[in-house]
Short mmCIF file of C-alpha atoms and ligand atoms in Angstrom, two decimals:
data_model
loop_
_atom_site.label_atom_id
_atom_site.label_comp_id
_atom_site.label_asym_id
_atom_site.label_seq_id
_atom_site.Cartn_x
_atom_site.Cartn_y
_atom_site.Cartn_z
CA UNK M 1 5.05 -2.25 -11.59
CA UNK M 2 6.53 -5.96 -10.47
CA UNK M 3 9.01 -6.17 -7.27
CA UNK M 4 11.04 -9.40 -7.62
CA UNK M 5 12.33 -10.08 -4.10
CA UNK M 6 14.78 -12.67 -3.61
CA UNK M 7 15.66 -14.19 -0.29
CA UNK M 8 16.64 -17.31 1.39
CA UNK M 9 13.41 -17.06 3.73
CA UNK M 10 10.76 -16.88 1.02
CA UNK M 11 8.53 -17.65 3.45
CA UNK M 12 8.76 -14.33 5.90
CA UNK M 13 7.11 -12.64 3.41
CA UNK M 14 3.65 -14.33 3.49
CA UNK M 15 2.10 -12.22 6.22
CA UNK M 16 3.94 -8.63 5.77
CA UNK M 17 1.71 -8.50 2.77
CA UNK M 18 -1.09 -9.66 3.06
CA UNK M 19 -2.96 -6.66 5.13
CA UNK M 20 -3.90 -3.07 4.22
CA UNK M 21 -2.58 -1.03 0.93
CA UNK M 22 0.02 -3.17 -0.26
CA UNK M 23 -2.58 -6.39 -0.51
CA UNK M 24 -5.24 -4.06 -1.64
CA UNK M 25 -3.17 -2.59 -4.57
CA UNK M 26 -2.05 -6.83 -5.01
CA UNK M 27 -6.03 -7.60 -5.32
CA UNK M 28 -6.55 -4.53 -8.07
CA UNK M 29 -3.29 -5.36 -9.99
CA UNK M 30 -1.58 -1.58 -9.17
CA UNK M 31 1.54 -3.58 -8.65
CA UNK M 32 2.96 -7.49 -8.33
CA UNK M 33 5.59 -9.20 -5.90
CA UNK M 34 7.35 -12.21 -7.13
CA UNK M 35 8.84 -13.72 -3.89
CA UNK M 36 12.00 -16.11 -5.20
CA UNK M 37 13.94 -18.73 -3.38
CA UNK M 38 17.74 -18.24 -3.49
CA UNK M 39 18.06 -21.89 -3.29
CA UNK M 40 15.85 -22.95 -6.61
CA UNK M 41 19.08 -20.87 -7.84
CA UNK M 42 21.69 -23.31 -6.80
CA UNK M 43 23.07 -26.20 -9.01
CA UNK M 44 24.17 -28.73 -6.39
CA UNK M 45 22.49 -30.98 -4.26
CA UNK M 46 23.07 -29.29 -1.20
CA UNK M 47 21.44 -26.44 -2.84
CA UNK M 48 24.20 -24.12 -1.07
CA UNK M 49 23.84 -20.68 -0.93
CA UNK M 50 26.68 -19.48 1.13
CA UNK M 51 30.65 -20.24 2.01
CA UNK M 52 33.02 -19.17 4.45
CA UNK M 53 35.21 -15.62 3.69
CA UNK M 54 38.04 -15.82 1.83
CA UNK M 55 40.71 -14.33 3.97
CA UNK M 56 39.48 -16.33 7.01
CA UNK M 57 37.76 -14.69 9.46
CA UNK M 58 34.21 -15.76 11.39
CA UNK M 59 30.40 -16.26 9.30
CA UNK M 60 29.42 -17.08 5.84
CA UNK M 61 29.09 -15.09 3.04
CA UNK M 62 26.32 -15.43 0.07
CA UNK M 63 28.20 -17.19 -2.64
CA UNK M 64 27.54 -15.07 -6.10
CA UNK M 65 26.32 -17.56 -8.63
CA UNK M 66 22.56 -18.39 -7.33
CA UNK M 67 22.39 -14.49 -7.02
CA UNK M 68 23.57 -13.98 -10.73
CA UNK M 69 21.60 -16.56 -11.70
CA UNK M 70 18.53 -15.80 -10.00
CA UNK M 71 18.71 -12.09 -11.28
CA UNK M 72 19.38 -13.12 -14.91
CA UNK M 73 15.82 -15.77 -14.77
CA UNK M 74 13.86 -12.96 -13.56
CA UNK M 75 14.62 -10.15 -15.37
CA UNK M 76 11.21 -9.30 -17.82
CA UNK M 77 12.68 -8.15 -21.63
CA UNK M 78 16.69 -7.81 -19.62
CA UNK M 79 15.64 -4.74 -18.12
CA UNK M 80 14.51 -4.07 -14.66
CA UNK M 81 16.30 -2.41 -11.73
CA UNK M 82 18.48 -4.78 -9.25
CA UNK M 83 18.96 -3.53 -5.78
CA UNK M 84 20.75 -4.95 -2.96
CA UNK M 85 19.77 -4.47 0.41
CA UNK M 86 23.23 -3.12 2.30
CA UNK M 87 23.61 -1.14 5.17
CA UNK M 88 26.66 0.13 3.09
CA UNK M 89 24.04 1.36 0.46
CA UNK M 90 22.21 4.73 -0.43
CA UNK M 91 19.43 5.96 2.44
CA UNK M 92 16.22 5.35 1.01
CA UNK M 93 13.77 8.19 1.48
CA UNK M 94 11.12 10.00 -0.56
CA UNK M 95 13.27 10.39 -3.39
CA UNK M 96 14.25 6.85 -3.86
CA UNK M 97 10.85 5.47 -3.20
CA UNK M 98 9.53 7.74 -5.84
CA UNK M 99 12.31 6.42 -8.14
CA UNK M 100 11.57 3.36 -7.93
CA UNK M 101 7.85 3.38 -8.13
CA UNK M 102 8.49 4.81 -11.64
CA UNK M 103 10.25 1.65 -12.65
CA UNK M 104 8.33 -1.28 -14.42
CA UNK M 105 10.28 -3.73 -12.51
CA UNK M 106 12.57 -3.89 -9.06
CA UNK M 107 14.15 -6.54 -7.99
CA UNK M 108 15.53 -6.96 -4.69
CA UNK M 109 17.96 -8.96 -3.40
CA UNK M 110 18.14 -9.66 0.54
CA UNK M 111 21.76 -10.82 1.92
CA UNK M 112 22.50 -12.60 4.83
CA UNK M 113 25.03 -13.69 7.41
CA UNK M 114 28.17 -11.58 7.12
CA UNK M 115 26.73 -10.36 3.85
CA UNK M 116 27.51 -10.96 0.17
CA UNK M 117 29.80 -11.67 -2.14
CA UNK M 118 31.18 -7.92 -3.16
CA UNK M 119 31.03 -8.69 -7.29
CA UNK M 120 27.45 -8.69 -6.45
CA UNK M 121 27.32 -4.86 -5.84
CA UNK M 122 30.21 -4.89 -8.07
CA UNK M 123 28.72 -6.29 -11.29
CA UNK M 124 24.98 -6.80 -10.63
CA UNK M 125 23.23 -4.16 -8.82
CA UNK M 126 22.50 -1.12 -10.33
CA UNK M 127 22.19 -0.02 -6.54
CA UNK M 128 22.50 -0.74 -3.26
CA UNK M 129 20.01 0.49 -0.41
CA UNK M 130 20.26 0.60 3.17
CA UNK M 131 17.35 1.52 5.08
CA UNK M 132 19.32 3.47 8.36
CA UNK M 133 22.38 3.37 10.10
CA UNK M 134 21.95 0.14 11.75
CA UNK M 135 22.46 -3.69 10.47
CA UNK M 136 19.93 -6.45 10.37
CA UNK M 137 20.70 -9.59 10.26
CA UNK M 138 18.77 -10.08 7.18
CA UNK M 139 17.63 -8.06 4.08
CA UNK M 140 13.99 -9.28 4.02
CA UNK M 141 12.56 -6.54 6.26
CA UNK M 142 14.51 -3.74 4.68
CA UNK M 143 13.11 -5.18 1.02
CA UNK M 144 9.49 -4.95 2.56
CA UNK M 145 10.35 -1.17 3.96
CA UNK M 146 11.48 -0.75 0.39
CA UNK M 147 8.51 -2.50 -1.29
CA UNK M 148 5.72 -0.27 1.13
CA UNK M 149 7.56 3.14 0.95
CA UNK M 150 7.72 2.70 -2.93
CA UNK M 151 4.47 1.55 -3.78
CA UNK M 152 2.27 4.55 -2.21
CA UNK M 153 3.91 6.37 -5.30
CA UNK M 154 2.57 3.76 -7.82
CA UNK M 155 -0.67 5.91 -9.55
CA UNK M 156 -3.86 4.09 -7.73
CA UNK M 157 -2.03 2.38 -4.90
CA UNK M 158 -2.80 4.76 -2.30
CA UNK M 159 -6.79 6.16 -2.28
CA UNK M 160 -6.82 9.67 -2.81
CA UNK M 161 -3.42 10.76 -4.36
CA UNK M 162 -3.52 13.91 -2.09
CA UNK M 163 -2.63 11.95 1.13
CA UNK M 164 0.55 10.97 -0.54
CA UNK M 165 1.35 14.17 -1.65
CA UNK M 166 0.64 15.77 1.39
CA UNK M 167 2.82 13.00 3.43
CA UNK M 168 6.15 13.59 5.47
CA UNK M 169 9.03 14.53 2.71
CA UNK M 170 6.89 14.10 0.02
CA UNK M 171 6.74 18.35 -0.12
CA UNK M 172 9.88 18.75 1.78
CA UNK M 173 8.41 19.19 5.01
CA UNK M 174 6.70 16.71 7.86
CA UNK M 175 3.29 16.94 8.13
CA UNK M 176 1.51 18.56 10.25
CA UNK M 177 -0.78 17.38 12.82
CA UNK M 178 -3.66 15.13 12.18
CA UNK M 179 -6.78 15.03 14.31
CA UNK M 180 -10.33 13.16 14.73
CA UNK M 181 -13.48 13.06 17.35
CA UNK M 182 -13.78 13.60 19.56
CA UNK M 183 -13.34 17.31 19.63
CA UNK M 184 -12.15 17.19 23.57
CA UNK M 185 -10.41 14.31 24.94
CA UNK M 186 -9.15 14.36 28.98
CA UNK M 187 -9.46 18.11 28.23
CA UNK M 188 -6.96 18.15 25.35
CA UNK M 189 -8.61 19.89 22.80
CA UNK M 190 -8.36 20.12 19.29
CA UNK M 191 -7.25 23.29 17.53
CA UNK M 192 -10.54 25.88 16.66
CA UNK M 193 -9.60 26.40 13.74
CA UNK M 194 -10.44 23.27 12.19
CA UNK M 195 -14.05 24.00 12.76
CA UNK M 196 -13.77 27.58 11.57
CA UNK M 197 -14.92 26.25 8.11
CA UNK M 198 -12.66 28.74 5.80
CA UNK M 199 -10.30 26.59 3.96
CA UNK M 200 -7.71 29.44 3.17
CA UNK M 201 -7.04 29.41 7.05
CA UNK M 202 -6.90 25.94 7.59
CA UNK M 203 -4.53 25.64 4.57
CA UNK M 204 -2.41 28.88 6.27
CA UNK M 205 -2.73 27.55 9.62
CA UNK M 206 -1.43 23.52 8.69
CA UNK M 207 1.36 24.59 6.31
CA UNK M 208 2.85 26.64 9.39
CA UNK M 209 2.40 23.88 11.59
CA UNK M 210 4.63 21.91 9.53
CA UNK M 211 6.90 24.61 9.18
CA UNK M 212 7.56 25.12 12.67
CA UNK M 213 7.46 20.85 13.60
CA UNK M 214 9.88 20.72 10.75
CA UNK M 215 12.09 23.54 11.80
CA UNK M 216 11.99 21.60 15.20
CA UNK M 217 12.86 18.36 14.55
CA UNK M 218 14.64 18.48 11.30
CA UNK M 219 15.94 21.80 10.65
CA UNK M 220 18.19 20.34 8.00
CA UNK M 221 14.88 20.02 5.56
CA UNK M 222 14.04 23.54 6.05
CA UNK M 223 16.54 25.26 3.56
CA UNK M 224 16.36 28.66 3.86
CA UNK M 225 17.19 29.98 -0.03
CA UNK M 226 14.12 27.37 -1.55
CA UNK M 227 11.75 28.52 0.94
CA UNK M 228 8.87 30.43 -0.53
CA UNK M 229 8.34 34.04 0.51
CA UNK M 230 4.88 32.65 2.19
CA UNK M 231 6.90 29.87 3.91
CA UNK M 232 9.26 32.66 5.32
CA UNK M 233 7.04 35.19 6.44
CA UNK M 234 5.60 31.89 8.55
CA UNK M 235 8.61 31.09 10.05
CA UNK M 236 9.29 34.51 11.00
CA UNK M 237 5.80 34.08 12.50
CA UNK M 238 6.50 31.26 14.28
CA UNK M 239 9.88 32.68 15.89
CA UNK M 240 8.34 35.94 16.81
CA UNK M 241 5.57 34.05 18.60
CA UNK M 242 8.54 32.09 20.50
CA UNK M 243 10.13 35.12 21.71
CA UNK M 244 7.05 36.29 23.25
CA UNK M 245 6.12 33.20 24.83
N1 SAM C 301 28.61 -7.35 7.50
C1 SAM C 301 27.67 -6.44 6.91
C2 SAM C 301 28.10 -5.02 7.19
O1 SAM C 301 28.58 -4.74 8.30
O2 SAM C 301 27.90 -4.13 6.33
C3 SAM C 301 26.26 -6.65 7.48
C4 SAM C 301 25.60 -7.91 7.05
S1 SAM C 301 23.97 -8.04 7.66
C5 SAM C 301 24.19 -8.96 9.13
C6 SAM C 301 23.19 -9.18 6.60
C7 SAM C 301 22.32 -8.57 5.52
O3 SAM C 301 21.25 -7.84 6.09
C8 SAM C 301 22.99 -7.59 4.58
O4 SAM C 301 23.71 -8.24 3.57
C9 SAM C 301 21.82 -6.81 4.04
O5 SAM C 301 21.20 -7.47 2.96
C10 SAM C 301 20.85 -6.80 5.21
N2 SAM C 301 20.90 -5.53 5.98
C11 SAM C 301 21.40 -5.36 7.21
N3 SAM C 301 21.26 -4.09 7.62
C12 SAM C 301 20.64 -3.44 6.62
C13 SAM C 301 20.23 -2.09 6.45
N4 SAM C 301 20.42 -1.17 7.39
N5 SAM C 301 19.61 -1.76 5.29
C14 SAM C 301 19.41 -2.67 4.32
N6 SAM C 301 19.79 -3.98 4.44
C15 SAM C 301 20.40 -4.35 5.57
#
């Protein structure tokens, strides 16, 4: 699995890296990222890489040809999946992330300024990807968001495959809570029955608390009609115990 990213700051990427899973799954060859200078794209001497809107208006725009150009060097075989960074683009989540992990090569392209030229979405990018309903003022942050979120689904990336599965989304749900020593803190204790020892009702007992933090915060993941008949008898559970408090 190879990410291409290319960028006009090459250079922001040299820390984001280089810490924790991503540069662990780097050192052990799970996956590579190829960072790429827009400008080693250009063909004057100026090496430009943008030019003001047609139409008039304020800002610069990323000028197409380093971009087609850039994407056409990289490519491995003509294949691999090109995705521009747009807050115009699809919402990545779970879905996505798992998408693209499954790919042998992504390559990401970050815009700038007012953005970039539209026969890039057009004609290039098999998608575009926006990572929330807000704009940044570059795409390099949004292709690392992209880069973490879809490597934990490459096989081997994160330790034990079970703390991806069991995730936030990655079931449908959020997870639930998460807790370590000590077993009191400030008198806030942690729940009995994670020392009860008996699995089944530790299993029971966390897949309800993600039901009902779910059902809380994001009631629009908790889909009544794919619930299982365990999850439902939970929720009814959890809104009986409501009622009585
Ligand atoms: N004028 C554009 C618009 O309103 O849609 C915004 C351009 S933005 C200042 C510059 C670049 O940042 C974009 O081309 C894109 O690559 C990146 N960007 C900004 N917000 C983003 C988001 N929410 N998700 C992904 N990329 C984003």
């Amino acid at each position: 699995m190879r990410f291409d990213i290319i960028t006009i700051f090459p250079e922001m990427f040299a820390g984001i890296f280089s810490e924790g899973i991503v540069k662990r799954a780097l050192d052990r060859g799970r996956i590579r990222i190829v960072v790429h200078d827009l400008r080693d794209f250009t063909e004057d001497k100026h090496r430009q890489v943008d030019d003001r809107p047609f139409g008039g208006l304020e800002g610069m725009v990323l000028k197409p040809e380093p971009i087609f150009r850039a994407v056409e060097a990289v490519r491995e075989d003509g294949g691999g999946r090109v995705c521009l960074l747009s807050p115009q683009g699809r919402a990545l989540d779970a879905r996505l992330a798992g998408e693209l992990a499954a790919e042998r090569q992504v390559i990401l392209i970050c815009g700038r300024y007012e953005g970039v030229d539209e026969r890039v979405a057009e004609h290039l990018a098999d998608d575009e990807i926006s990572i929330g309903d807000y704009v940044l003022s570059g795409g390099e942050l949004a292709a690392a968001v992209v880069v973490d979120a879809a490597a934990r689904f490459v096989p081997g990336v994160v330790g034990k495959e079970g703390s991806v599965r069991n995730d936030s989304f990655a079931g449908g749900l959020l997870d639930y809570p998460q807790y370590t020593r000590p077993r009191e803190f400030r008198g806030m204790k942690v729940p009995q029955v994670l020392f009860s020892g008996d699995h089944k009702k530790i299993e029971r007992w966390r897949r309800k608390k993600a039901l009902e933090k779910t059902a809380r915060r994001r009631p629009d993941l908790v889909k009544d009609d794919t619930l299982a008949p365990e999850d439902r008898r939970l929720l009814e559970e959890i809104s009986s115990e409501r009622k009585d408090e």
